[in-house]
Short mmCIF file of N, CA and C in Angstrom, two decimals:
data_model
loop_
_atom_site.label_atom_id
_atom_site.label_comp_id
_atom_site.label_asym_id
_atom_site.label_seq_id
_atom_site.Cartn_x
_atom_site.Cartn_y
_atom_site.Cartn_z
N MET A 1 0.85 -1.18 0.00
CA MET A 1 0.00 0.00 0.00
C MET A 1 0.89 1.23 0.00
N ASN A 2 0.77 2.07 -0.98
CA ASN A 2 1.55 3.30 -1.05
C ASN A 2 0.59 4.46 -0.95
N THR A 3 0.64 5.16 0.18
CA THR A 3 -0.26 6.29 0.40
C THR A 3 0.51 7.59 0.35
N HIS A 4 1.61 7.61 -0.37
CA HIS A 4 2.44 8.80 -0.53
C HIS A 4 1.59 9.91 -1.14
N ARG A 5 1.58 11.06 -0.49
CA ARG A 5 0.75 12.17 -0.95
C ARG A 5 1.61 13.27 -1.56
N ALA A 6 1.06 13.97 -2.55
CA ALA A 6 1.78 15.06 -3.20
C ALA A 6 1.91 16.26 -2.26
N ASN A 7 0.90 16.56 -1.48
CA ASN A 7 0.93 17.68 -0.55
C ASN A 7 1.44 17.21 0.80
N ARG A 8 2.70 17.50 1.08
CA ARG A 8 3.32 17.06 2.32
C ARG A 8 3.33 18.20 3.32
N PRO A 9 3.18 17.90 4.61
CA PRO A 9 3.28 18.96 5.62
C PRO A 9 4.69 19.54 5.62
N ALA A 10 4.80 20.79 6.06
CA ALA A 10 6.10 21.48 6.09
C ALA A 10 7.14 20.70 6.88
N ALA A 11 6.71 19.98 7.91
CA ALA A 11 7.64 19.21 8.74
C ALA A 11 8.36 18.13 7.95
N ALA A 12 7.81 17.75 6.81
CA ALA A 12 8.40 16.67 6.02
C ALA A 12 9.60 17.13 5.20
N ALA A 13 9.76 18.42 4.97
CA ALA A 13 10.77 18.91 4.03
C ALA A 13 12.17 18.40 4.35
N ARG A 14 12.64 18.61 5.55
CA ARG A 14 14.01 18.18 5.87
C ARG A 14 14.18 16.66 5.88
N PRO A 15 13.36 15.90 6.62
CA PRO A 15 13.59 14.46 6.61
C PRO A 15 13.43 13.82 5.23
N VAL A 16 12.54 14.34 4.41
CA VAL A 16 12.40 13.80 3.05
C VAL A 16 13.69 14.06 2.27
N ARG A 17 14.27 15.23 2.43
CA ARG A 17 15.54 15.55 1.75
C ARG A 17 16.66 14.66 2.29
N TRP A 18 16.73 14.49 3.62
CA TRP A 18 17.77 13.63 4.21
C TRP A 18 17.66 12.21 3.68
N ALA A 19 16.43 11.71 3.58
CA ALA A 19 16.21 10.35 3.06
C ALA A 19 16.66 10.26 1.61
N ALA A 20 16.27 11.23 0.80
CA ALA A 20 16.65 11.23 -0.62
C ALA A 20 18.17 11.32 -0.77
N ASP A 21 18.81 12.12 0.08
CA ASP A 21 20.27 12.22 0.03
C ASP A 21 20.93 10.88 0.37
N ALA A 22 20.38 10.17 1.36
CA ALA A 22 20.93 8.86 1.74
C ALA A 22 20.77 7.87 0.59
N VAL A 23 19.60 7.86 -0.03
CA VAL A 23 19.35 6.96 -1.16
C VAL A 23 20.34 7.26 -2.29
N SER A 24 20.50 8.53 -2.60
CA SER A 24 21.40 8.93 -3.68
C SER A 24 22.85 8.57 -3.36
N ALA A 25 23.29 8.86 -2.14
CA ALA A 25 24.68 8.58 -1.75
C ALA A 25 24.97 7.08 -1.81
N LEU A 26 24.04 6.26 -1.36
CA LEU A 26 24.26 4.81 -1.41
C LEU A 26 24.26 4.30 -2.84
N ARG A 27 23.38 4.84 -3.66
CA ARG A 27 23.32 4.40 -5.05
C ARG A 27 24.62 4.75 -5.77
N GLU A 28 25.11 5.97 -5.56
CA GLU A 28 26.29 6.43 -6.28
C GLU A 28 27.59 5.92 -5.67
N GLY A 29 27.67 5.89 -4.34
CA GLY A 29 28.92 5.53 -3.67
C GLY A 29 29.09 4.05 -3.45
N ALA A 30 28.06 3.39 -2.98
CA ALA A 30 28.17 1.98 -2.62
C ALA A 30 27.44 1.05 -3.59
N ARG A 31 26.81 1.64 -4.60
CA ARG A 31 26.05 0.85 -5.58
C ARG A 31 24.94 0.03 -4.90
N VAL A 32 24.34 0.62 -3.87
CA VAL A 32 23.23 -0.02 -3.14
C VAL A 32 21.97 0.75 -3.51
N ARG A 33 20.97 0.02 -3.93
CA ARG A 33 19.71 0.66 -4.31
C ARG A 33 18.68 0.45 -3.20
N LEU A 34 18.08 1.56 -2.79
CA LEU A 34 17.01 1.52 -1.81
C LEU A 34 15.73 1.98 -2.49
N ASP A 35 14.63 1.26 -2.26
CA ASP A 35 13.39 1.53 -2.99
C ASP A 35 12.22 1.94 -2.09
N TYR A 36 12.50 2.34 -0.87
CA TYR A 36 11.48 2.77 0.08
C TYR A 36 10.52 1.64 0.46
N SER A 37 10.98 0.42 0.36
CA SER A 37 10.17 -0.72 0.81
C SER A 37 10.60 -1.12 2.21
N ALA A 38 9.69 -1.78 2.93
CA ALA A 38 10.03 -2.28 4.26
C ALA A 38 11.19 -3.26 4.17
N GLN A 39 11.25 -4.05 3.11
CA GLN A 39 12.32 -5.03 2.95
C GLN A 39 13.69 -4.37 2.83
N SER A 40 13.75 -3.16 2.26
CA SER A 40 15.03 -2.49 2.09
C SER A 40 15.66 -2.10 3.43
N LEU A 41 14.85 -2.08 4.49
CA LEU A 41 15.40 -1.72 5.80
C LEU A 41 16.30 -2.80 6.36
N TRP A 42 16.17 -4.04 5.88
CA TRP A 42 17.13 -5.09 6.25
C TRP A 42 18.53 -4.63 5.85
N ARG A 43 18.64 -4.14 4.62
CA ARG A 43 19.93 -3.69 4.09
C ARG A 43 20.46 -2.51 4.90
N VAL A 44 19.59 -1.57 5.26
CA VAL A 44 20.02 -0.40 6.03
C VAL A 44 20.52 -0.82 7.41
N ASP A 45 19.79 -1.72 8.07
CA ASP A 45 20.25 -2.22 9.37
C ASP A 45 21.64 -2.86 9.24
N ARG A 46 21.85 -3.63 8.18
CA ARG A 46 23.16 -4.28 7.97
C ARG A 46 24.25 -3.24 7.72
N LEU A 47 23.93 -2.20 6.95
CA LEU A 47 24.91 -1.15 6.69
C LEU A 47 25.32 -0.44 7.98
N ILE A 48 24.35 -0.15 8.84
CA ILE A 48 24.66 0.50 10.12
C ILE A 48 25.53 -0.42 10.97
N GLU A 49 25.21 -1.71 10.97
CA GLU A 49 26.02 -2.68 11.73
C GLU A 49 27.46 -2.71 11.21
N GLU A 50 27.63 -2.67 9.89
CA GLU A 50 28.98 -2.67 9.31
C GLU A 50 29.75 -1.42 9.73
N ILE A 51 29.10 -0.28 9.70
CA ILE A 51 29.74 0.97 10.11
C ILE A 51 30.16 0.89 11.58
N ARG A 52 29.28 0.35 12.40
CA ARG A 52 29.58 0.21 13.84
C ARG A 52 30.77 -0.71 14.06
N ARG A 53 30.79 -1.84 13.35
CA ARG A 53 31.89 -2.80 13.51
C ARG A 53 33.22 -2.23 13.06
N GLU A 54 33.19 -1.32 12.10
CA GLU A 54 34.43 -0.68 11.64
C GLU A 54 34.98 0.30 12.66
N GLY A 55 34.19 0.61 13.68
CA GLY A 55 34.66 1.48 14.76
C GLY A 55 34.63 2.96 14.44
N ALA A 56 33.79 3.35 13.51
CA ALA A 56 33.69 4.77 13.16
C ALA A 56 33.17 5.56 14.36
N PRO A 57 33.77 6.70 14.64
CA PRO A 57 33.25 7.52 15.74
C PRO A 57 31.88 8.10 15.36
N TYR A 58 31.01 8.25 16.37
CA TYR A 58 29.66 8.74 16.12
C TYR A 58 29.67 10.05 15.35
N ALA A 59 30.54 10.98 15.73
CA ALA A 59 30.58 12.30 15.08
C ALA A 59 30.82 12.18 13.58
N ALA A 60 31.56 11.15 13.16
CA ALA A 60 31.88 10.97 11.75
C ALA A 60 30.70 10.42 10.95
N VAL A 61 29.76 9.78 11.61
CA VAL A 61 28.65 9.13 10.91
C VAL A 61 27.28 9.70 11.30
N GLU A 62 27.27 10.75 12.08
CA GLU A 62 26.01 11.32 12.56
C GLU A 62 25.07 11.69 11.42
N THR A 63 25.59 12.34 10.37
CA THR A 63 24.75 12.75 9.25
C THR A 63 24.24 11.54 8.47
N VAL A 64 25.08 10.54 8.31
CA VAL A 64 24.66 9.31 7.62
C VAL A 64 23.54 8.64 8.40
N LEU A 65 23.69 8.54 9.72
CA LEU A 65 22.65 7.93 10.55
C LEU A 65 21.35 8.71 10.47
N ARG A 66 21.45 10.03 10.47
CA ARG A 66 20.24 10.86 10.34
C ARG A 66 19.54 10.54 9.02
N GLY A 67 20.32 10.40 7.94
CA GLY A 67 19.73 10.05 6.65
C GLY A 67 19.08 8.68 6.64
N PHE A 68 19.74 7.71 7.28
CA PHE A 68 19.16 6.36 7.37
C PHE A 68 17.86 6.38 8.17
N GLY A 69 17.86 7.14 9.28
CA GLY A 69 16.65 7.24 10.09
C GLY A 69 15.52 7.91 9.32
N ALA A 70 15.86 8.98 8.60
CA ALA A 70 14.85 9.67 7.80
C ALA A 70 14.31 8.74 6.70
N TYR A 71 15.20 7.95 6.12
CA TYR A 71 14.77 6.99 5.10
C TYR A 71 13.77 6.00 5.72
N ALA A 72 14.08 5.47 6.88
CA ALA A 72 13.16 4.54 7.55
C ALA A 72 11.83 5.23 7.86
N GLY A 73 11.89 6.46 8.30
CA GLY A 73 10.66 7.20 8.56
C GLY A 73 9.84 7.38 7.30
N GLU A 74 10.49 7.65 6.20
CA GLU A 74 9.79 7.81 4.93
C GLU A 74 9.17 6.48 4.48
N VAL A 75 9.84 5.37 4.78
CA VAL A 75 9.23 4.06 4.49
C VAL A 75 7.93 3.92 5.28
N VAL A 76 7.96 4.27 6.56
CA VAL A 76 6.75 4.18 7.40
C VAL A 76 5.67 5.11 6.85
N VAL A 77 6.05 6.33 6.49
CA VAL A 77 5.08 7.29 5.93
C VAL A 77 4.41 6.70 4.70
N ARG A 78 5.19 6.15 3.81
CA ARG A 78 4.64 5.62 2.56
C ARG A 78 3.83 4.35 2.76
N GLN A 79 4.20 3.55 3.75
CA GLN A 79 3.50 2.29 4.00
C GLN A 79 2.19 2.50 4.75
N THR A 80 2.13 3.53 5.59
CA THR A 80 0.99 3.65 6.51
C THR A 80 0.15 4.91 6.33
N GLY A 81 0.62 5.86 5.52
CA GLY A 81 -0.09 7.13 5.42
C GLY A 81 0.23 8.05 6.59
N ALA A 82 1.34 7.79 7.27
CA ALA A 82 1.77 8.61 8.41
C ALA A 82 2.21 9.99 7.92
N GLU A 83 2.51 10.87 8.87
CA GLU A 83 3.00 12.21 8.57
C GLU A 83 4.21 12.52 9.43
N TRP A 84 5.10 13.34 8.90
CA TRP A 84 6.23 13.83 9.68
C TRP A 84 5.76 14.95 10.60
N TRP A 85 6.28 14.95 11.83
CA TRP A 85 6.03 16.01 12.80
C TRP A 85 7.38 16.54 13.24
N ALA A 86 7.43 17.82 13.56
CA ALA A 86 8.69 18.43 13.99
C ALA A 86 8.44 19.34 15.18
N SER A 87 9.44 19.39 16.06
CA SER A 87 9.42 20.31 17.19
C SER A 87 10.84 20.46 17.71
N GLY A 88 11.27 21.70 17.85
CA GLY A 88 12.59 21.96 18.43
C GLY A 88 13.74 21.29 17.69
N GLY A 89 13.63 21.15 16.39
CA GLY A 89 14.70 20.54 15.62
C GLY A 89 14.68 19.02 15.61
N GLU A 90 13.73 18.40 16.27
CA GLU A 90 13.57 16.95 16.28
C GLU A 90 12.41 16.58 15.34
N TYR A 91 12.51 15.40 14.73
CA TYR A 91 11.50 14.96 13.78
C TYR A 91 10.98 13.59 14.16
N TRP A 92 9.68 13.42 14.09
CA TRP A 92 9.02 12.15 14.37
C TRP A 92 8.06 11.83 13.25
N VAL A 93 7.65 10.58 13.23
CA VAL A 93 6.60 10.15 12.31
C VAL A 93 5.38 9.84 13.17
N ARG A 94 4.25 10.40 12.78
CA ARG A 94 3.00 10.11 13.48
C ARG A 94 2.13 9.26 12.56
N THR A 95 1.87 8.03 13.01
CA THR A 95 1.06 7.12 12.22
C THR A 95 -0.42 7.44 12.43
N PRO A 96 -1.28 6.99 11.53
CA PRO A 96 -2.71 7.32 11.62
C PRO A 96 -3.37 6.91 12.94
N ASP A 97 -2.77 5.97 13.67
CA ASP A 97 -3.34 5.58 14.97
C ASP A 97 -2.94 6.55 16.08
N GLY A 98 -2.17 7.62 15.73
CA GLY A 98 -1.80 8.64 16.70
C GLY A 98 -0.47 8.41 17.40
N ARG A 99 0.17 7.28 17.15
CA ARG A 99 1.45 6.99 17.81
C ARG A 99 2.57 7.75 17.12
N LEU A 100 3.55 8.16 17.95
CA LEU A 100 4.74 8.85 17.44
C LEU A 100 5.92 7.89 17.42
N TRP A 101 6.68 7.93 16.34
CA TRP A 101 7.84 7.07 16.14
C TRP A 101 9.04 7.96 15.86
N ASP A 102 10.20 7.58 16.36
CA ASP A 102 11.42 8.39 16.19
C ASP A 102 12.46 7.58 15.42
N PRO A 103 12.34 7.54 14.10
CA PRO A 103 13.27 6.72 13.32
C PRO A 103 14.70 7.25 13.32
N VAL A 104 14.89 8.55 13.47
CA VAL A 104 16.26 9.10 13.51
C VAL A 104 16.95 8.62 14.78
N ASP A 105 16.26 8.66 15.90
CA ASP A 105 16.84 8.15 17.14
C ASP A 105 17.05 6.64 17.04
N GLU A 106 16.16 5.94 16.37
CA GLU A 106 16.32 4.49 16.22
C GLU A 106 17.58 4.17 15.42
N ALA A 107 17.91 4.99 14.43
CA ALA A 107 19.16 4.79 13.68
C ALA A 107 20.36 4.96 14.62
N ARG A 108 20.28 5.93 15.50
CA ARG A 108 21.36 6.12 16.49
C ARG A 108 21.45 4.90 17.40
N ARG A 109 20.30 4.38 17.81
CA ARG A 109 20.29 3.18 18.66
C ARG A 109 20.87 1.97 17.92
N CYS A 110 20.59 1.87 16.63
CA CYS A 110 21.18 0.79 15.81
C CYS A 110 22.70 0.89 15.84
N PHE A 111 23.20 2.10 15.68
CA PHE A 111 24.65 2.31 15.69
C PHE A 111 25.25 1.94 17.04
N ALA A 112 24.48 2.13 18.11
CA ALA A 112 24.94 1.77 19.45
C ALA A 112 24.79 0.27 19.70
N GLY A 113 24.19 -0.46 18.75
CA GLY A 113 24.03 -1.90 18.88
C GLY A 113 22.73 -2.32 19.54
N ASP A 114 21.78 -1.39 19.65
CA ASP A 114 20.53 -1.69 20.35
C ASP A 114 19.35 -1.06 19.62
N GLY A 115 19.08 -1.50 18.42
CA GLY A 115 17.95 -0.97 17.69
C GLY A 115 17.84 -1.62 16.33
N SER A 116 16.74 -1.35 15.64
CA SER A 116 16.53 -1.90 14.31
C SER A 116 15.51 -1.06 13.57
N LEU A 117 15.91 -0.49 12.46
CA LEU A 117 14.97 0.27 11.64
C LEU A 117 13.93 -0.64 11.02
N ARG A 118 14.33 -1.84 10.69
CA ARG A 118 13.38 -2.83 10.13
C ARG A 118 12.29 -3.14 11.14
N LEU A 119 12.66 -3.35 12.40
CA LEU A 119 11.67 -3.67 13.42
C LEU A 119 10.80 -2.47 13.76
N LEU A 120 11.38 -1.26 13.75
CA LEU A 120 10.57 -0.07 13.97
C LEU A 120 9.49 0.03 12.90
N CYS A 121 9.86 -0.18 11.65
CA CYS A 121 8.90 -0.13 10.55
C CYS A 121 7.84 -1.21 10.72
N ARG A 122 8.27 -2.41 11.06
CA ARG A 122 7.31 -3.51 11.26
C ARG A 122 6.32 -3.16 12.37
N ASP A 123 6.84 -2.66 13.49
CA ASP A 123 5.96 -2.32 14.61
C ASP A 123 5.01 -1.20 14.26
N ALA A 124 5.49 -0.17 13.56
CA ALA A 124 4.63 0.95 13.18
C ALA A 124 3.57 0.51 12.19
N THR A 125 3.93 -0.38 11.28
CA THR A 125 3.00 -0.85 10.27
C THR A 125 1.94 -1.75 10.89
N VAL A 126 2.36 -2.64 11.77
CA VAL A 126 1.42 -3.54 12.45
C VAL A 126 0.47 -2.74 13.33
N ALA A 127 0.98 -1.73 14.02
CA ALA A 127 0.14 -0.92 14.90
C ALA A 127 -0.99 -0.25 14.12
N VAL A 128 -0.70 0.18 12.90
CA VAL A 128 -1.71 0.86 12.09
C VAL A 128 -2.75 -0.12 11.57
N ARG A 129 -2.35 -1.34 11.30
CA ARG A 129 -3.29 -2.34 10.73
C ARG A 129 -4.27 -2.87 11.77
N ARG A 130 -3.97 -2.70 13.03
CA ARG A 130 -4.86 -3.26 14.08
C ARG A 130 -6.17 -2.56 14.13
#
C-alpha cells in the first residue's frame, strides 16, 4: 500500500531531503539501491552494523545515521499514510493511529548496537493495521 501524498506537511521537508540524500549517496557511492520498501530496511540495518563494527566515531557518521533514520521514517510514511512532525529541531513520524515514532533516534540506537529500523517499521505498520 503506497499512500504517498503530493501535498506534504512542512515538517516533512528536511527528513524527506535527508532520506533522498541517503538513497542517492548509497546508489552512487556503494552501488546499493534503496526503494522505500520495508524489505530495504534489512539492508540499512546491515549497513549500520557494518559501520559500527568498523569502529567509526559517532561524530563521523552522525549525518549518515540521520539520513538512514529519515529513510526509515519515509518508508513508514509511505506504507501507513503517516506524517512527519517536527518540534525543536527533532523529527518524528505520526502514524494514523496517533502513535509517534522516532526513526532518527532508532538509527542512532542501531549504531549503538541496540535498535533496528526494520523492526521499527514492522511495529509501526502492524500498529496501524490493528
